[in-house]
mmCIF file of N, CA and C in Angstrom:
data_model
loop_
_atom_site.group_PDB
_atom_site.id
_atom_site.type_symbol
_atom_site.label_atom_id
_atom_site.label_comp_id
_atom_site.label_asym_id
_atom_site.label_seq_id
_atom_site.Cartn_x
_atom_site.Cartn_y
_atom_site.Cartn_z
ATOM 1 N N MET A 1 0.801 -1.209 0.001
ATOM 2 C CA MET A 1 0.014 -0.010 -0.008
ATOM 3 C C MET A 1 0.892 1.233 -0.023
ATOM 4 N N ASP A 2 1.970 1.224 0.727
ATOM 5 C CA ASP A 2 2.834 2.383 0.781
ATOM 6 C C ASP A 2 3.377 2.778 -0.594
ATOM 7 N N ALA A 3 3.612 1.717 -1.444
ATOM 8 C CA ALA A 3 4.144 1.999 -2.771
ATOM 9 C C ALA A 3 3.192 2.818 -3.605
ATOM 10 N N MET A 4 1.883 2.705 -3.313
ATOM 11 C CA MET A 4 0.870 3.370 -4.096
ATOM 12 C C MET A 4 0.653 4.837 -3.630
ATOM 13 N N ASP A 5 1.300 5.192 -2.527
ATOM 14 C CA ASP A 5 1.039 6.546 -1.968
ATOM 15 C C ASP A 5 1.947 7.603 -2.637
ATOM 16 N N VAL A 6 1.661 7.931 -3.878
ATOM 17 C CA VAL A 6 2.403 8.883 -4.678
ATOM 18 C C VAL A 6 1.753 10.257 -4.446
ATOM 19 N N PRO A 7 2.543 11.259 -4.173
ATOM 20 C CA PRO A 7 1.967 12.620 -3.941
ATOM 21 C C PRO A 7 1.112 13.075 -5.119
ATOM 22 N N ASP A 8 0.002 13.726 -4.824
ATOM 23 C CA ASP A 8 -0.873 14.258 -5.861
ATOM 24 C C ASP A 8 -0.194 15.148 -6.838
ATOM 25 N N ASN A 9 0.740 16.025 -6.329
ATOM 26 C CA ASN A 9 1.367 16.958 -7.207
ATOM 27 C C ASN A 9 2.252 16.238 -8.214
ATOM 28 N N VAL A 10 2.786 15.016 -7.842
ATOM 29 C CA VAL A 10 3.602 14.237 -8.831
ATOM 30 C C VAL A 10 2.659 13.634 -9.840
ATOM 31 N N LEU A 11 1.515 13.191 -9.459
ATOM 32 C CA LEU A 11 0.593 12.582 -10.420
ATOM 33 C C LEU A 11 0.031 13.578 -11.434
ATOM 34 N N ARG A 12 0.067 14.856 -11.062
ATOM 35 C CA ARG A 12 -0.531 15.862 -11.948
ATOM 36 C C ARG A 12 0.523 16.584 -12.829
ATOM 37 N N LYS A 13 1.784 16.305 -12.543
ATOM 38 C CA LYS A 13 2.880 16.891 -13.369
ATOM 39 C C LYS A 13 3.042 16.075 -14.663
ATOM 40 N N SER A 14 3.488 16.768 -15.690
ATOM 41 C CA SER A 14 3.777 16.035 -16.928
ATOM 42 C C SER A 14 5.185 15.373 -16.754
ATOM 43 N N ASN A 15 5.501 14.425 -17.561
ATOM 44 C CA ASN A 15 6.751 13.715 -17.500
ATOM 45 C C ASN A 15 7.989 14.710 -17.589
ATOM 46 N N ASP A 16 7.776 15.721 -18.374
ATOM 47 C CA ASP A 16 8.854 16.698 -18.568
ATOM 48 C C ASP A 16 9.202 17.449 -17.282
ATOM 49 N N GLN A 17 8.231 17.605 -16.390
ATOM 50 C CA GLN A 17 8.419 18.350 -15.192
ATOM 51 C C GLN A 17 8.898 17.549 -14.034
ATOM 52 N N LEU A 18 9.010 16.186 -14.201
ATOM 53 C CA LEU A 18 9.343 15.355 -13.087
ATOM 54 C C LEU A 18 10.851 15.212 -12.963
ATOM 55 N N ASN A 19 11.324 15.153 -11.707
ATOM 56 C CA ASN A 19 12.730 14.851 -11.530
ATOM 57 C C ASN A 19 12.890 13.299 -11.443
ATOM 58 N N GLU A 20 14.085 12.811 -11.353
ATOM 59 C CA GLU A 20 14.302 11.353 -11.428
ATOM 60 C C GLU A 20 13.495 10.566 -10.297
ATOM 61 N N ASN A 21 13.523 11.086 -9.078
ATOM 62 C CA ASN A 21 12.822 10.503 -8.014
ATOM 63 C C ASN A 21 11.327 10.426 -8.245
ATOM 64 N N GLU A 22 10.753 11.517 -8.792
ATOM 65 C CA GLU A 22 9.334 11.569 -9.098
ATOM 66 C C GLU A 22 8.984 10.559 -10.226
ATOM 67 N N ARG A 23 9.905 10.500 -11.157
ATOM 68 C CA ARG A 23 9.700 9.510 -12.273
ATOM 69 C C ARG A 23 9.614 8.052 -11.751
ATOM 70 N N GLN A 24 10.433 7.817 -10.750
ATOM 71 C CA GLN A 24 10.459 6.437 -10.126
ATOM 72 C C GLN A 24 9.113 6.223 -9.385
ATOM 73 N N HIS A 25 8.639 7.274 -8.741
ATOM 74 C CA HIS A 25 7.309 7.119 -8.029
ATOM 75 C C HIS A 25 6.194 6.789 -9.008
ATOM 76 N N VAL A 26 6.197 7.516 -10.154
ATOM 77 C CA VAL A 26 5.161 7.281 -11.211
ATOM 78 C C VAL A 26 5.370 5.888 -11.779
ATOM 79 N N ALA A 27 6.563 5.446 -12.004
ATOM 80 C CA ALA A 27 6.791 4.072 -12.586
ATOM 81 C C ALA A 27 6.271 3.020 -11.593
ATOM 82 N N VAL A 28 6.487 3.210 -10.271
ATOM 83 C CA VAL A 28 5.976 2.247 -9.281
ATOM 84 C C VAL A 28 4.412 2.315 -9.307
ATOM 85 N N ALA A 29 3.864 3.468 -9.369
ATOM 86 C CA ALA A 29 2.398 3.585 -9.462
ATOM 87 C C ALA A 29 1.816 2.880 -10.659
ATOM 88 N N ILE A 30 2.487 3.003 -11.811
ATOM 89 C CA ILE A 30 2.024 2.325 -12.981
ATOM 90 C C ILE A 30 2.092 0.784 -12.827
ATOM 91 N N ALA A 31 3.216 0.316 -12.215
ATOM 92 C CA ALA A 31 3.316 -1.120 -11.988
ATOM 93 C C ALA A 31 2.213 -1.595 -11.045
ATOM 94 N N CYS A 32 1.919 -0.803 -9.976
ATOM 95 C CA CYS A 32 0.826 -1.166 -9.086
ATOM 96 C C CYS A 32 -0.513 -1.177 -9.817
ATOM 97 N N ALA A 33 -0.737 -0.139 -10.696
ATOM 98 C CA ALA A 33 -1.972 -0.159 -11.435
ATOM 99 C C ALA A 33 -2.154 -1.399 -12.310
ATOM 100 N N LYS A 34 -1.064 -1.835 -12.903
ATOM 101 C CA LYS A 34 -1.123 -3.041 -13.768
ATOM 102 C C LYS A 34 -1.466 -4.262 -12.916
ATOM 103 N N VAL A 35 -0.835 -4.344 -11.705
ATOM 104 C CA VAL A 35 -1.146 -5.463 -10.806
ATOM 105 C C VAL A 35 -2.626 -5.436 -10.344
ATOM 106 N N LEU A 36 -3.111 -4.214 -10.028
ATOM 107 C CA LEU A 36 -4.505 -4.120 -9.636
ATOM 108 C C LEU A 36 -5.414 -4.562 -10.779
ATOM 109 N N ASP A 37 -5.156 -4.170 -11.986
ATOM 110 C CA ASP A 37 -5.890 -4.559 -13.128
ATOM 111 C C ASP A 37 -5.948 -6.074 -13.234
ATOM 112 N N ALA A 38 -4.791 -6.706 -13.070
ATOM 113 C CA ALA A 38 -4.782 -8.192 -13.159
ATOM 114 C C ALA A 38 -5.499 -8.874 -12.036
ATOM 115 N N LEU A 39 -5.376 -8.338 -10.821
ATOM 116 C CA LEU A 39 -6.019 -8.921 -9.628
ATOM 117 C C LEU A 39 -7.551 -8.720 -9.615
ATOM 118 N N SER A 40 -8.011 -7.696 -10.271
ATOM 119 C CA SER A 40 -9.403 -7.304 -10.150
ATOM 120 C C SER A 40 -10.353 -8.246 -10.811
ATOM 121 N N SER A 41 -9.903 -9.273 -11.443
ATOM 122 C CA SER A 41 -10.801 -10.244 -12.100
ATOM 123 C C SER A 41 -11.343 -11.258 -11.065
ATOM 124 N N SER A 42 -10.743 -11.321 -9.866
ATOM 125 C CA SER A 42 -11.197 -12.231 -8.891
ATOM 126 C C SER A 42 -12.156 -11.535 -7.882
ATOM 127 N N PRO A 43 -13.325 -12.060 -7.694
ATOM 128 C CA PRO A 43 -14.311 -11.412 -6.793
ATOM 129 C C PRO A 43 -13.778 -11.374 -5.346
ATOM 130 N N LYS A 44 -13.147 -12.429 -4.929
ATOM 131 C CA LYS A 44 -12.615 -12.511 -3.537
ATOM 132 C C LYS A 44 -11.501 -11.418 -3.411
ATOM 133 N N ILE A 45 -10.615 -11.300 -4.329
ATOM 134 C CA ILE A 45 -9.546 -10.301 -4.224
ATOM 135 C C ILE A 45 -10.113 -8.928 -4.318
ATOM 136 N N LYS A 46 -11.112 -8.690 -5.164
ATOM 137 C CA LYS A 46 -11.738 -7.384 -5.250
ATOM 138 C C LYS A 46 -12.160 -6.888 -3.886
ATOM 139 N N GLU A 47 -12.892 -7.760 -3.166
ATOM 140 C CA GLU A 47 -13.386 -7.425 -1.853
ATOM 141 C C GLU A 47 -12.251 -7.130 -0.868
ATOM 142 N N GLU A 48 -11.161 -7.907 -0.936
ATOM 143 C CA GLU A 48 -10.008 -7.668 -0.054
ATOM 144 C C GLU A 48 -9.365 -6.320 -0.385
ATOM 145 N N LEU A 49 -9.243 -5.987 -1.668
ATOM 146 C CA LEU A 49 -8.681 -4.727 -2.073
ATOM 147 C C LEU A 49 -9.524 -3.574 -1.505
ATOM 148 N N ARG A 50 -10.867 -3.701 -1.629
ATOM 149 C CA ARG A 50 -11.734 -2.664 -1.107
ATOM 150 C C ARG A 50 -11.577 -2.544 0.396
ATOM 151 N N LYS A 51 -11.470 -3.624 1.121
ATOM 152 C CA LYS A 51 -11.329 -3.627 2.585
ATOM 153 C C LYS A 51 -10.080 -2.860 3.028
ATOM 154 N N HIS A 52 -9.028 -3.040 2.197
ATOM 155 C CA HIS A 52 -7.765 -2.463 2.561
ATOM 156 C C HIS A 52 -7.475 -1.024 1.985
ATOM 157 N N GLY A 53 -8.543 -0.438 1.468
ATOM 158 C CA GLY A 53 -8.445 0.995 1.082
ATOM 159 C C GLY A 53 -7.873 1.280 -0.277
ATOM 160 N N VAL A 54 -7.859 0.290 -1.151
ATOM 161 C CA VAL A 54 -7.261 0.517 -2.467
ATOM 162 C C VAL A 54 -8.110 1.480 -3.315
ATOM 163 N N VAL A 55 -9.360 1.531 -3.043
ATOM 164 C CA VAL A 55 -10.293 2.408 -3.852
ATOM 165 C C VAL A 55 -9.781 3.881 -3.739
ATOM 166 N N PHE A 56 -9.314 4.270 -2.592
ATOM 167 C CA PHE A 56 -8.769 5.629 -2.391
ATOM 168 C C PHE A 56 -7.660 5.934 -3.359
ATOM 169 N N PHE A 57 -6.744 5.003 -3.507
ATOM 170 C CA PHE A 57 -5.581 5.176 -4.403
ATOM 171 C C PHE A 57 -6.004 5.123 -5.866
ATOM 172 N N MET A 58 -6.972 4.279 -6.150
ATOM 173 C CA MET A 58 -7.482 4.254 -7.524
ATOM 174 C C MET A 58 -8.115 5.556 -7.903
ATOM 175 N N SER A 59 -8.815 6.167 -7.021
ATOM 176 C CA SER A 59 -9.421 7.446 -7.321
ATOM 177 C C SER A 59 -8.399 8.508 -7.561
ATOM 178 N N ARG A 60 -7.361 8.453 -6.841
ATOM 179 C CA ARG A 60 -6.241 9.427 -6.985
ATOM 180 C C ARG A 60 -5.514 9.167 -8.383
ATOM 181 N N PHE A 61 -5.307 7.908 -8.682
ATOM 182 C CA PHE A 61 -4.628 7.595 -9.921
ATOM 183 C C PHE A 61 -5.400 8.000 -11.121
ATOM 184 N N LEU A 62 -6.715 7.980 -11.037
ATOM 185 C CA LEU A 62 -7.631 8.408 -12.115
ATOM 186 C C LEU A 62 -7.466 9.866 -12.457
ATOM 187 N N GLN A 63 -6.995 10.666 -11.493
ATOM 188 C CA GLN A 63 -6.843 12.087 -11.687
ATOM 189 C C GLN A 63 -5.471 12.399 -12.271
ATOM 190 N N SER A 64 -4.671 11.438 -12.528
ATOM 191 C CA SER A 64 -3.298 11.625 -13.039
ATOM 192 C C SER A 64 -3.279 12.098 -14.449
ATOM 193 N N THR A 65 -2.233 12.824 -14.787
ATOM 194 C CA THR A 65 -1.992 13.230 -16.159
ATOM 195 C C THR A 65 -1.225 12.132 -16.975
ATOM 196 N N HIS A 66 -0.825 11.090 -16.335
ATOM 197 C CA HIS A 66 -0.008 10.035 -16.920
ATOM 198 C C HIS A 66 -0.945 8.962 -17.456
ATOM 199 N N ILE A 67 -1.126 8.934 -18.767
ATOM 200 C CA ILE A 67 -2.040 8.014 -19.389
ATOM 201 C C ILE A 67 -1.643 6.593 -19.189
ATOM 202 N N GLU A 68 -0.329 6.290 -19.002
ATOM 203 C CA GLU A 68 0.132 4.940 -18.704
ATOM 204 C C GLU A 68 -0.357 4.474 -17.342
ATOM 205 N N LEU A 69 -0.761 5.346 -16.495
ATOM 206 C CA LEU A 69 -1.285 5.002 -15.207
ATOM 207 C C LEU A 69 -2.816 4.943 -15.236
ATOM 208 N N VAL A 70 -3.427 5.801 -15.945
ATOM 209 C CA VAL A 70 -4.906 5.897 -16.031
ATOM 210 C C VAL A 70 -5.486 4.641 -16.671
ATOM 211 N N VAL A 71 -4.835 4.156 -17.759
ATOM 212 C CA VAL A 71 -5.418 3.037 -18.584
ATOM 213 C C VAL A 71 -5.525 1.777 -17.759
ATOM 214 N N PRO A 72 -4.498 1.357 -17.065
ATOM 215 C CA PRO A 72 -4.711 0.079 -16.272
ATOM 216 C C PRO A 72 -5.678 0.311 -15.049
ATOM 217 N N ILE A 73 -5.708 1.490 -14.508
ATOM 218 C CA ILE A 73 -6.621 1.759 -13.395
ATOM 219 C C ILE A 73 -8.031 1.717 -13.906
ATOM 220 N N MET A 74 -8.285 2.214 -15.113
ATOM 221 C CA MET A 74 -9.602 2.150 -15.690
ATOM 222 C C MET A 74 -10.042 0.677 -15.934
ATOM 223 N N GLY A 75 -9.074 -0.133 -16.348
ATOM 224 C CA GLY A 75 -9.376 -1.567 -16.482
ATOM 225 C C GLY A 75 -9.774 -2.165 -15.157
ATOM 226 N N ALA A 76 -9.085 -1.815 -14.062
ATOM 227 C CA ALA A 76 -9.457 -2.368 -12.752
ATOM 228 C C ALA A 76 -10.828 -1.795 -12.323
ATOM 229 N N VAL A 77 -11.112 -0.504 -12.596
ATOM 230 C CA VAL A 77 -12.362 0.036 -12.225
ATOM 231 C C VAL A 77 -13.492 -0.671 -12.983
ATOM 232 N N GLN A 78 -13.277 -0.943 -14.253
ATOM 233 C CA GLN A 78 -14.323 -1.671 -15.016
ATOM 234 C C GLN A 78 -14.592 -3.044 -14.438
ATOM 235 N N GLN A 79 -13.562 -3.697 -14.025
ATOM 236 C CA GLN A 79 -13.683 -5.053 -13.452
ATOM 237 C C GLN A 79 -14.346 -5.000 -12.072
ATOM 238 N N CYS A 80 -14.139 -3.887 -11.366
ATOM 239 C CA CYS A 80 -14.725 -3.780 -10.019
ATOM 240 C C CYS A 80 -16.107 -3.169 -10.029
ATOM 241 N N ALA A 81 -16.575 -2.734 -11.146
ATOM 242 C CA ALA A 81 -17.844 -2.050 -11.257
ATOM 243 C C ALA A 81 -19.000 -2.852 -10.717
ATOM 244 N N ASP A 82 -18.879 -4.169 -10.756
ATOM 245 C CA ASP A 82 -20.037 -4.998 -10.316
ATOM 246 C C ASP A 82 -19.987 -5.232 -8.784
ATOM 247 N N LEU A 83 -18.985 -4.708 -8.090
ATOM 248 C CA LEU A 83 -18.862 -4.887 -6.629
ATOM 249 C C LEU A 83 -19.921 -4.206 -5.835
#
């Protein structure tokens, strides 16, 4: 969960404006989003993700300017829509 806690200002900056450390934060967030997308197909795991507060991070990621982050999160949201 801590890996997903990327500051909002980093999520809203374009890649050109990010320093190396911020780029790494975004890369980790993208990897987390891809994992969430893959895990969201299981009803049992979806419920566990919800219980552990992942929805909060998903909502923050959806506000990102990084399309590489938004696309997998949208996939996870679509799979979780029936929850």
